[in-house]
mmCIF file of C-alpha atoms and ligand atoms in Angstrom:
data_model
loop_
_atom_site.group_PDB
_atom_site.id
_atom_site.type_symbol
_atom_site.label_atom_id
_atom_site.label_comp_id
_atom_site.label_asym_id
_atom_site.label_seq_id
_atom_site.Cartn_x
_atom_site.Cartn_y
_atom_site.Cartn_z
ATOM 1 C CA MET A 1 0.000 0.000 0.000
ATOM 2 C CA SER A 2 1.260 3.455 -0.757
ATOM 3 C CA VAL A 3 2.191 5.638 2.185
ATOM 4 C CA TYR A 4 -0.105 8.198 0.568
ATOM 5 C CA GLU A 5 -3.163 6.189 1.476
ATOM 6 C CA SER A 6 -4.061 6.734 5.063
ATOM 7 C CA GLU A 7 -4.360 3.603 7.118
ATOM 8 C CA LEU A 8 -7.299 2.911 9.299
ATOM 9 C CA VAL A 9 -7.008 4.395 12.760
ATOM 10 C CA SER A 10 -9.406 2.806 15.210
ATOM 11 C CA GLU A 11 -10.206 3.951 18.684
ATOM 12 C CA LEU A 12 -10.608 0.729 20.606
ATOM 13 C CA VAL A 13 -11.510 -0.112 24.156
ATOM 14 C CA VAL A 14 -9.384 -2.207 26.479
ATOM 15 C CA GLU A 15 -11.803 -4.932 27.426
ATOM 16 C CA GLU A 16 -9.513 -7.354 29.208
ATOM 17 C CA ARG A 17 -6.169 -6.890 30.813
ATOM 18 C CA GLU A 18 -4.345 -9.884 32.237
ATOM 19 C CA PHE A 19 -0.808 -11.042 32.827
ATOM 20 C CA ALA A 20 0.348 -13.667 30.338
ATOM 21 C CA ALA A 21 3.665 -14.050 32.238
ATOM 22 C CA ASP A 22 5.799 -12.068 34.659
ATOM 23 C CA GLY A 23 6.063 -8.614 33.108
ATOM 24 C CA VAL A 24 3.886 -9.434 30.094
ATOM 25 C CA LEU A 25 0.457 -7.894 29.981
ATOM 26 C CA ALA A 26 -2.076 -9.214 27.456
ATOM 27 C CA LEU A 27 -4.746 -6.750 26.360
ATOM 28 C CA THR A 28 -7.959 -7.611 24.556
ATOM 29 C CA LEU A 29 -9.206 -4.709 22.468
ATOM 30 C CA ARG A 30 -12.662 -4.249 20.984
ATOM 31 C CA HIS A 31 -14.517 -1.603 19.028
ATOM 32 C CA PRO A 32 -16.532 0.556 21.449
ATOM 33 C CA LEU A 33 -19.720 -0.074 19.464
ATOM 34 C CA GLY A 34 -19.006 -3.734 18.867
ATOM 35 C CA GLU A 35 -18.178 -3.186 15.185
ATOM 36 C CA GLU A 36 -16.047 -5.656 13.256
ATOM 37 C CA LEU A 37 -12.329 -4.978 13.293
ATOM 38 C CA PRO A 38 -10.201 -5.084 10.127
ATOM 39 C CA ALA A 39 -9.150 -8.533 8.948
ATOM 40 C CA TRP A 40 -5.586 -9.669 9.629
ATOM 41 C CA GLU A 41 -3.367 -12.671 9.097
ATOM 42 C CA PRO A 42 -0.760 -14.275 11.343
ATOM 43 C CA GLY A 43 2.385 -12.135 11.579
ATOM 44 C CA ALA A 44 0.459 -8.846 11.436
ATOM 45 C CA HIS A 45 1.132 -6.012 13.844
ATOM 46 C CA VAL A 46 -0.564 -2.752 14.753
ATOM 47 C CA ASP A 47 0.807 0.645 15.733
ATOM 48 C CA VAL A 48 -0.545 1.630 19.108
ATOM 49 C CA VAL A 49 -0.628 5.395 19.594
ATOM 50 C CA LEU A 50 0.279 5.998 23.228
ATOM 51 C CA GLY A 51 0.879 9.733 23.096
ATOM 52 C CA PRO A 52 1.742 12.591 20.725
ATOM 53 C CA ASP A 53 5.234 11.236 20.074
ATOM 54 C CA LEU A 54 4.798 7.784 21.463
ATOM 55 C CA GLU A 55 3.839 4.938 19.161
ATOM 56 C CA ARG A 56 4.675 1.302 19.553
ATOM 57 C CA GLN A 57 4.227 -1.744 17.361
ATOM 58 C CA TYR A 58 2.627 -4.842 18.802
ATOM 59 C CA SER A 59 1.934 -8.131 17.053
ATOM 60 C CA LEU A 60 -1.626 -9.368 16.994
ATOM 61 C CA CYS A 61 -1.582 -12.624 18.920
ATOM 62 C CA GLY A 62 -5.241 -13.633 19.122
ATOM 63 C CA ASP A 63 -7.417 -15.512 16.663
ATOM 64 C CA PRO A 64 -7.651 -13.923 13.179
ATOM 65 C CA ALA A 65 -11.073 -15.534 12.707
ATOM 66 C CA ASP A 66 -12.455 -13.514 15.628
ATOM 67 C CA ARG A 67 -13.246 -10.166 13.990
ATOM 68 C CA THR A 68 -14.652 -8.760 17.225
ATOM 69 C CA ALA A 69 -11.440 -8.620 19.259
ATOM 70 C CA TRP A 70 -7.713 -8.092 18.928
ATOM 71 C CA ARG A 71 -5.200 -9.337 21.445
ATOM 72 C CA ILE A 72 -1.766 -7.822 21.950
ATOM 73 C CA ALA A 73 0.842 -8.583 24.607
ATOM 74 C CA VAL A 74 3.121 -5.922 26.028
ATOM 75 C CA LEU A 75 6.434 -6.724 27.721
ATOM 76 C CA ARG A 76 7.369 -4.319 30.459
ATOM 77 C CA GLU A 77 10.726 -2.848 29.519
ATOM 78 C CA PRO A 78 12.240 -0.987 32.485
ATOM 79 C CA ASP A 79 14.838 0.634 30.220
ATOM 80 C CA GLY A 80 12.370 1.405 27.438
ATOM 81 C CA ARG A 81 11.250 4.817 26.278
ATOM 82 C CA GLY A 82 7.982 4.847 28.216
ATOM 83 C CA GLY A 83 5.579 2.947 25.960
ATOM 84 C CA SER A 84 5.457 -0.266 27.951
ATOM 85 C CA ALA A 85 5.453 1.600 31.291
ATOM 86 C CA TYR A 86 2.409 3.557 30.149
ATOM 87 C CA VAL A 87 0.570 0.381 29.167
ATOM 88 C CA HIS A 88 1.488 -1.419 32.387
ATOM 89 C CA GLU A 89 0.928 1.438 34.804
ATOM 90 C CA GLN A 90 -1.731 3.652 33.350
ATOM 91 C CA LEU A 91 -3.883 1.780 30.901
ATOM 92 C CA GLY A 92 -6.864 0.164 32.583
ATOM 93 C CA ARG A 93 -9.963 -1.771 31.587
ATOM 94 C CA GLY A 94 -12.422 0.420 29.737
ATOM 95 C CA ASP A 95 -9.725 2.886 28.616
ATOM 96 C CA LYS A 96 -9.538 3.856 24.977
ATOM 97 C CA LEU A 97 -6.542 3.241 22.801
ATOM 98 C CA ARG A 98 -5.817 4.534 19.304
ATOM 99 C CA VAL A 99 -4.565 1.798 17.034
ATOM 100 C CA ARG A 100 -3.395 2.020 13.420
ATOM 101 C CA GLY A 101 -3.167 -0.866 11.009
ATOM 102 C CA PRO A 102 -2.939 -3.834 10.882
ATOM 103 C CA ARG A 103 0.080 -4.276 8.661
ATOM 104 C CA ASN A 104 1.993 -7.451 7.896
ATOM 105 C CA HIS A 105 5.675 -7.800 6.987
ATOM 106 C CA PHE A 106 6.002 -11.197 8.600
ATOM 107 C CA ALA A 107 3.329 -13.266 6.882
ATOM 108 C CA LEU A 108 3.359 -17.037 7.170
ATOM 109 C CA ARG A 109 4.664 -18.270 3.844
ATOM 110 C CA PRO A 110 3.024 -21.400 2.456
ATOM 111 C CA ALA A 111 4.925 -24.622 3.169
ATOM 112 C CA ARG A 112 4.321 -28.215 4.148
ATOM 113 C CA ARG A 113 6.870 -28.073 6.963
ATOM 114 C CA TYR A 114 7.708 -25.317 9.406
ATOM 115 C CA ARG A 115 10.229 -24.726 12.131
ATOM 116 C CA PHE A 116 9.200 -21.866 14.393
ATOM 117 C CA ILE A 117 11.700 -20.268 16.756
ATOM 118 C CA ALA A 118 10.663 -17.638 19.296
ATOM 119 C CA GLY A 119 12.618 -15.764 21.932
ATOM 120 C CA GLY A 120 10.796 -13.978 24.767
ATOM 121 C CA ILE A 121 8.030 -11.657 23.628
ATOM 122 C CA GLY A 122 8.820 -12.805 20.060
ATOM 123 C CA ILE A 123 6.285 -15.552 20.710
ATOM 124 C CA THR A 124 3.456 -13.095 19.950
ATOM 125 C CA PRO A 125 3.469 -13.149 16.128
ATOM 126 C CA ILE A 126 4.343 -16.850 16.153
ATOM 127 C CA LEU A 127 1.317 -17.857 18.220
ATOM 128 C CA PRO A 128 -1.309 -17.364 15.482
ATOM 129 C CA MET A 129 1.108 -18.888 12.958
ATOM 130 C CA LEU A 130 1.057 -22.151 14.893
ATOM 131 C CA ALA A 131 -2.726 -22.296 14.730
ATOM 132 C CA ALA A 132 -2.621 -21.562 10.986
ATOM 133 C CA ALA A 133 0.049 -24.215 10.350
ATOM 134 C CA GLU A 134 -1.978 -26.684 12.388
ATOM 135 C CA ALA A 135 -5.188 -25.858 10.504
ATOM 136 C CA ALA A 136 -3.368 -26.273 7.182
ATOM 137 C CA GLY A 137 -2.209 -29.744 8.205
ATOM 138 C CA ALA A 138 1.462 -28.762 7.977
ATOM 139 C CA GLU A 139 4.166 -30.541 9.917
ATOM 140 C CA TRP A 140 5.628 -28.062 12.395
ATOM 141 C CA SER A 141 7.550 -27.581 15.607
ATOM 142 C CA LEU A 142 8.274 -24.628 17.871
ATOM 143 C CA LEU A 143 11.417 -23.950 19.874
ATOM 144 C CA TYR A 144 10.590 -21.243 22.405
ATOM 145 C CA GLY A 145 13.203 -19.691 24.662
ATOM 146 C CA GLY A 146 13.042 -17.127 27.446
ATOM 147 C CA ARG A 147 14.936 -16.048 30.527
ATOM 148 C CA THR A 148 12.878 -18.074 32.986
ATOM 149 C CA ARG A 149 9.722 -20.172 32.687
ATOM 150 C CA ARG A 150 7.733 -17.566 34.599
ATOM 151 C CA SER A 151 8.781 -14.822 32.176
ATOM 152 C CA MET A 152 7.565 -16.754 29.125
ATOM 153 C CA ALA A 153 4.109 -15.769 27.906
ATOM 154 C CA PHE A 154 1.347 -18.117 26.765
ATOM 155 C CA THR A 155 3.019 -21.356 27.879
ATOM 156 C CA GLU A 156 -0.313 -22.719 29.062
ATOM 157 C CA GLU A 157 -1.917 -22.048 25.685
ATOM 158 C CA LEU A 158 1.039 -23.744 24.012
ATOM 159 C CA SER A 159 0.806 -26.837 26.169
ATOM 160 C CA GLY A 160 -2.203 -27.907 24.082
ATOM 161 C CA TYR A 161 0.168 -28.608 21.175
ATOM 162 C CA GLY A 162 1.998 -31.340 23.114
ATOM 163 C CA ASP A 163 5.533 -32.280 22.111
ATOM 164 C CA ARG A 164 5.577 -30.176 18.960
ATOM 165 C CA VAL A 165 6.424 -27.311 21.320
ATOM 166 C CA THR A 166 9.736 -27.204 23.177
ATOM 167 C CA ILE A 167 9.807 -24.701 26.018
ATOM 168 C CA ALA A 168 13.426 -23.875 26.849
ATOM 169 C CA PRO A 169 13.931 -21.388 29.707
ATOM 170 C CA GLN A 170 17.544 -20.229 29.753
ATOM 171 C CA ASP A 171 17.962 -20.715 33.516
ATOM 172 C CA GLU A 172 16.977 -24.382 33.126
ATOM 173 C CA THR A 173 18.408 -25.451 29.775
ATOM 174 C CA GLY A 174 20.865 -22.727 28.728
ATOM 175 C CA LEU A 175 20.919 -21.139 25.282
ATOM 176 C CA LEU A 176 18.518 -22.475 22.654
ATOM 177 C CA ASP A 177 19.767 -25.587 20.900
ATOM 178 C CA LEU A 178 19.417 -24.201 17.380
ATOM 179 C CA ALA A 179 21.310 -27.096 15.853
ATOM 180 C CA SER A 180 18.552 -29.489 16.920
ATOM 181 C CA VAL A 181 16.070 -27.502 14.870
ATOM 182 C CA LEU A 182 18.084 -26.165 11.961
ATOM 183 C CA ASP A 183 20.731 -28.746 11.106
ATOM 184 C CA GLY A 184 19.668 -31.109 8.336
ATOM 185 C CA LEU A 185 16.520 -29.143 7.636
ATOM 186 C CA PRO A 186 14.343 -31.248 5.296
ATOM 187 C CA GLU A 187 13.852 -29.802 1.806
ATOM 188 C CA GLY A 188 10.900 -27.414 1.591
ATOM 189 C CA THR A 189 10.949 -26.466 5.287
ATOM 190 C CA LEU A 190 10.450 -22.805 6.145
ATOM 191 C CA VAL A 191 11.768 -21.230 9.342
ATOM 192 C CA HIS A 192 9.904 -18.341 10.946
ATOM 193 C CA CYS A 193 11.679 -16.668 13.821
ATOM 194 C CA CYS A 194 11.033 -13.697 16.079
ATOM 195 C CA GLY A 195 12.933 -12.570 19.151
ATOM 196 C CA PRO A 196 15.925 -10.555 20.313
ATOM 197 C CA GLY A 197 18.597 -9.530 17.792
ATOM 198 C CA PRO A 198 21.328 -11.970 18.932
ATOM 199 C CA LEU A 199 18.919 -14.912 18.560
ATOM 200 C CA LEU A 200 17.876 -13.795 15.081
ATOM 201 C CA ASP A 201 21.519 -13.310 14.076
ATOM 202 C CA ALA A 202 22.389 -16.820 15.333
ATOM 203 C CA VAL A 203 19.441 -18.322 13.440
ATOM 204 C CA GLU A 204 20.355 -16.390 10.298
ATOM 205 C CA ALA A 205 23.923 -17.703 10.467
ATOM 206 C CA ARG A 206 22.680 -21.319 10.628
ATOM 207 C CA CYS A 207 19.723 -21.308 8.307
ATOM 208 C CA PRO A 208 19.878 -22.114 4.576
ATOM 209 C CA ALA A 209 19.341 -19.047 2.368
ATOM 210 C CA GLY A 210 15.731 -18.554 1.350
ATOM 211 C CA ALA A 211 14.313 -20.735 4.140
ATOM 212 C CA LEU A 212 14.233 -18.045 6.801
ATOM 213 C CA HIS A 213 11.678 -15.377 7.564
ATOM 214 C CA VAL A 214 12.288 -13.161 10.598
ATOM 215 C CA GLU A 215 10.731 -10.230 12.375
ATOM 216 C CA ARG A 216 12.880 -7.823 14.325
ATOM 217 C CA PHE A 217 11.682 -5.555 17.111
ATOM 218 C CA ALA A 218 14.949 -3.627 17.168
ATOM 219 C CA PRO A 219 17.075 -2.495 14.216
ATOM 220 C CA LYS A 220 19.509 -5.046 12.873
ATOM 221 C CA VAL A 221 23.131 -4.078 13.335
ATOM 222 C CA GLN A 222 24.494 -3.802 9.823
ATOM 223 C CA GLU A 223 27.444 -2.294 8.058
ATOM 224 C CA VAL A 224 26.478 0.744 6.057
ATOM 225 C CA GLY A 225 28.444 2.944 3.710
ATOM 226 C CA GLN A 226 29.054 6.623 4.219
ATOM 227 C CA ASN A 227 26.051 8.888 3.807
ATOM 228 C CA THR A 228 26.090 11.008 0.671
ATOM 229 C CA GLU A 229 23.779 13.653 -0.695
ATOM 230 C CA PHE A 230 21.379 12.638 -3.468
ATOM 231 C CA GLU A 231 18.226 13.752 -5.230
ATOM 232 C CA VAL A 232 14.751 12.351 -4.824
ATOM 233 C CA GLU A 233 12.085 12.972 -7.413
ATOM 234 C CA LEU A 234 8.546 12.613 -6.095
ATOM 235 C CA ALA A 235 6.699 11.345 -9.151
ATOM 236 C CA ARG A 236 3.175 12.100 -7.993
ATOM 237 C CA SER A 237 3.873 15.530 -6.616
ATOM 238 C CA GLY A 238 6.254 16.466 -9.428
ATOM 239 C CA ARG A 239 8.816 17.759 -6.916
ATOM 240 C CA THR A 240 12.535 17.119 -6.783
ATOM 241 C CA LEU A 241 14.237 17.331 -3.413
ATOM 242 C CA SER A 242 17.815 17.240 -2.338
ATOM 243 C CA VAL A 243 18.512 14.840 0.530
ATOM 244 C CA PRO A 244 21.632 16.014 2.409
ATOM 245 C CA ALA A 245 24.012 13.445 3.894
ATOM 246 C CA ASP A 246 22.755 14.117 7.404
ATOM 247 C CA MET A 247 19.040 13.882 6.622
ATOM 248 C CA SER A 248 16.743 10.928 5.974
ATOM 249 C CA VAL A 249 14.542 10.699 2.902
ATOM 250 C CA LEU A 250 11.549 10.702 5.246
ATOM 251 C CA ASP A 251 12.586 13.985 6.844
ATOM 252 C CA ALA A 252 13.312 15.550 3.464
ATOM 253 C CA VAL A 253 9.908 14.512 2.138
ATOM 254 C CA ARG A 254 8.068 15.688 5.244
ATOM 255 C CA GLY A 255 10.082 18.901 5.245
ATOM 256 C CA ALA A 256 8.745 19.553 1.748
ATOM 257 C CA GLY A 257 5.209 19.304 3.123
ATOM 258 C CA VAL A 258 4.401 15.934 1.544
ATOM 259 C CA GLU A 259 2.299 13.771 3.824
ATOM 260 C CA VAL A 260 3.633 10.275 4.402
ATOM 261 C CA LEU A 261 2.920 7.627 6.984
ATOM 262 C CA PHE A 262 5.663 6.621 9.361
ATOM 263 C CA SER A 263 5.978 5.251 12.859
ATOM 264 C CA CYS A 264 9.219 3.794 14.255
ATOM 265 C CA THR A 265 11.705 5.891 12.174
ATOM 266 C CA GLU A 266 14.311 3.169 12.705
ATOM 267 C CA GLY A 267 13.532 0.759 9.876
ATOM 268 C CA THR A 268 11.723 -1.931 11.845
ATOM 269 C CA CYS A 269 7.969 -1.369 11.511
ATOM 270 C CA GLY A 270 7.515 -1.101 7.736
ATOM 271 C CA THR A 271 5.040 1.794 7.897
ATOM 272 C CA CYS A 272 7.063 4.063 5.609
ATOM 273 C CA GLU A 273 7.560 1.487 2.830
ATOM 274 C CA THR A 274 7.492 3.381 -0.452
ATOM 275 C CA ASP A 275 7.484 2.251 -4.072
ATOM 276 C CA VAL A 276 10.702 2.992 -5.949
ATOM 277 C CA LEU A 277 10.135 3.867 -9.615
ATOM 278 C CA GLU A 278 13.763 4.515 -10.577
ATOM 279 C CA GLY A 279 17.177 4.368 -8.951
ATOM 280 C CA ASP A 280 19.132 2.018 -6.749
ATOM 281 C CA PRO A 281 18.104 2.098 -3.082
ATOM 282 C CA ASP A 282 20.729 1.614 -0.389
ATOM 283 C CA HIS A 283 18.640 -0.559 1.926
ATOM 284 C CA ARG A 284 19.339 -0.069 5.631
ATOM 285 C CA ASP A 285 16.091 -1.353 7.136
ATOM 286 C CA SER A 286 15.400 -4.469 9.181
ATOM 287 C CA VAL A 287 12.169 -5.395 7.384
ATOM 288 C CA LEU A 288 12.787 -6.341 3.746
ATOM 289 C CA SER A 289 14.013 -9.821 2.844
ATOM 290 C CA ASP A 290 17.140 -10.314 0.730
ATOM 291 C CA GLU A 291 14.901 -10.985 -2.286
ATOM 292 C CA GLU A 292 12.940 -7.787 -1.706
ATOM 293 C CA ARG A 293 16.134 -5.785 -1.303
ATOM 294 C CA GLU A 294 17.482 -7.285 -4.505
ATOM 295 C CA ALA A 295 14.283 -6.452 -6.384
ATOM 296 C CA GLY A 296 14.593 -2.814 -5.257
ATOM 297 C CA GLU A 297 10.905 -2.152 -5.888
ATOM 298 C CA THR A 298 10.279 -0.613 -2.489
ATOM 299 C CA MET A 299 12.335 1.012 0.247
ATOM 300 C CA LEU A 300 11.892 2.117 3.856
ATOM 301 C CA ILE A 301 12.460 5.819 3.546
ATOM 302 C CA CYS A 302 13.076 6.456 7.253
ATOM 303 C CA VAL A 303 16.517 4.823 7.089
ATOM 304 C CA SER A 304 17.346 3.721 3.537
ATOM 305 C CA ARG A 305 19.215 5.929 1.121
ATOM 306 C CA CYS A 306 20.476 5.892 -2.467
ATOM 307 C CA ARG A 307 23.451 4.126 -4.026
ATOM 308 C CA GLY A 308 23.651 6.616 -6.868
ATOM 309 C CA LYS A 309 22.700 10.230 -7.320
ATOM 310 C CA ARG A 310 18.936 9.996 -7.843
ATOM 311 C CA LEU A 311 15.827 8.091 -6.828
ATOM 312 C CA VAL A 312 12.329 8.418 -8.179
ATOM 313 C CA LEU A 313 9.685 7.548 -5.611
ATOM 314 C CA ASP A 314 5.964 7.003 -5.978
ATOM 315 C CA LEU A 315 5.102 9.940 -3.769
HETATM 316 S S1 LIG B 1 8.853 4.302 9.980
HETATM 317 FE FE1 LIG B 1 9.089 2.265 10.652
HETATM 318 S S2 LIG B 1 10.220 1.351 9.022
HETATM 319 FE FE2 LIG B 1 10.152 3.440 8.500
#
């Protein structure tokens, strides 16, 4: 979808609020008038607007077939920037919450066999994927790690899947045994993984190319070249802007008064994805797959830049 088109912003009501683990609060959100909520598929997330400059992305972790309610789970992050503290300390039952989306950059790709790997709160997008894989009759397993058993959300829900799920708290079993899941991966198996950066990096290093699909909550550490100045032509607005070395494309575009959607500004949420009509993007996001980067058809304008002197964007 173009960033020109405004996404649906819903004002929802917090109907239930319960702890899914130590420090993890699960919220059930409904429309205040009981209206249907937008459809979504496993892997989707929403932007929750917590204040004028405070937005956070949370994966939908309920049942996509239930169009009357959305469930999100929020990990309390003592060193965070205030989003999780607000949800944990101030948001109560019956309070309203502005939510934008849903959007999905982590869709479950079709396969007959899946290996799911989740670390900590990374279980949230994986949870509905398991139900979808199960419903599709796929062969699957989940390796789920966390600091301690008590800190790991939704373990009770997962117990219904029996031995397809391996719960591996670090204080009991140490680091996740990725070799047991990834070595000798049968042909046609897809791996979907969500969790902290070091886990995703370790999985990436072990997984055959093309088999892995990840979602990152924090920007991936990557080597980038030096920033240079370049031009951006906005095809729809007929404007050409100069993007200085110390400015993002997003800031340049907004500075020119062109309205675009954005949220995280660090290349993780996918909100600012923009179609590229000409030019060679220098991808610096943590959202696009290698294939998508190679294709160069879209870019995340909050962080990505240009390899040459000029880009033409569908803005
Ligand atoms: S605003 Fe989140 S990826 Fe650009």
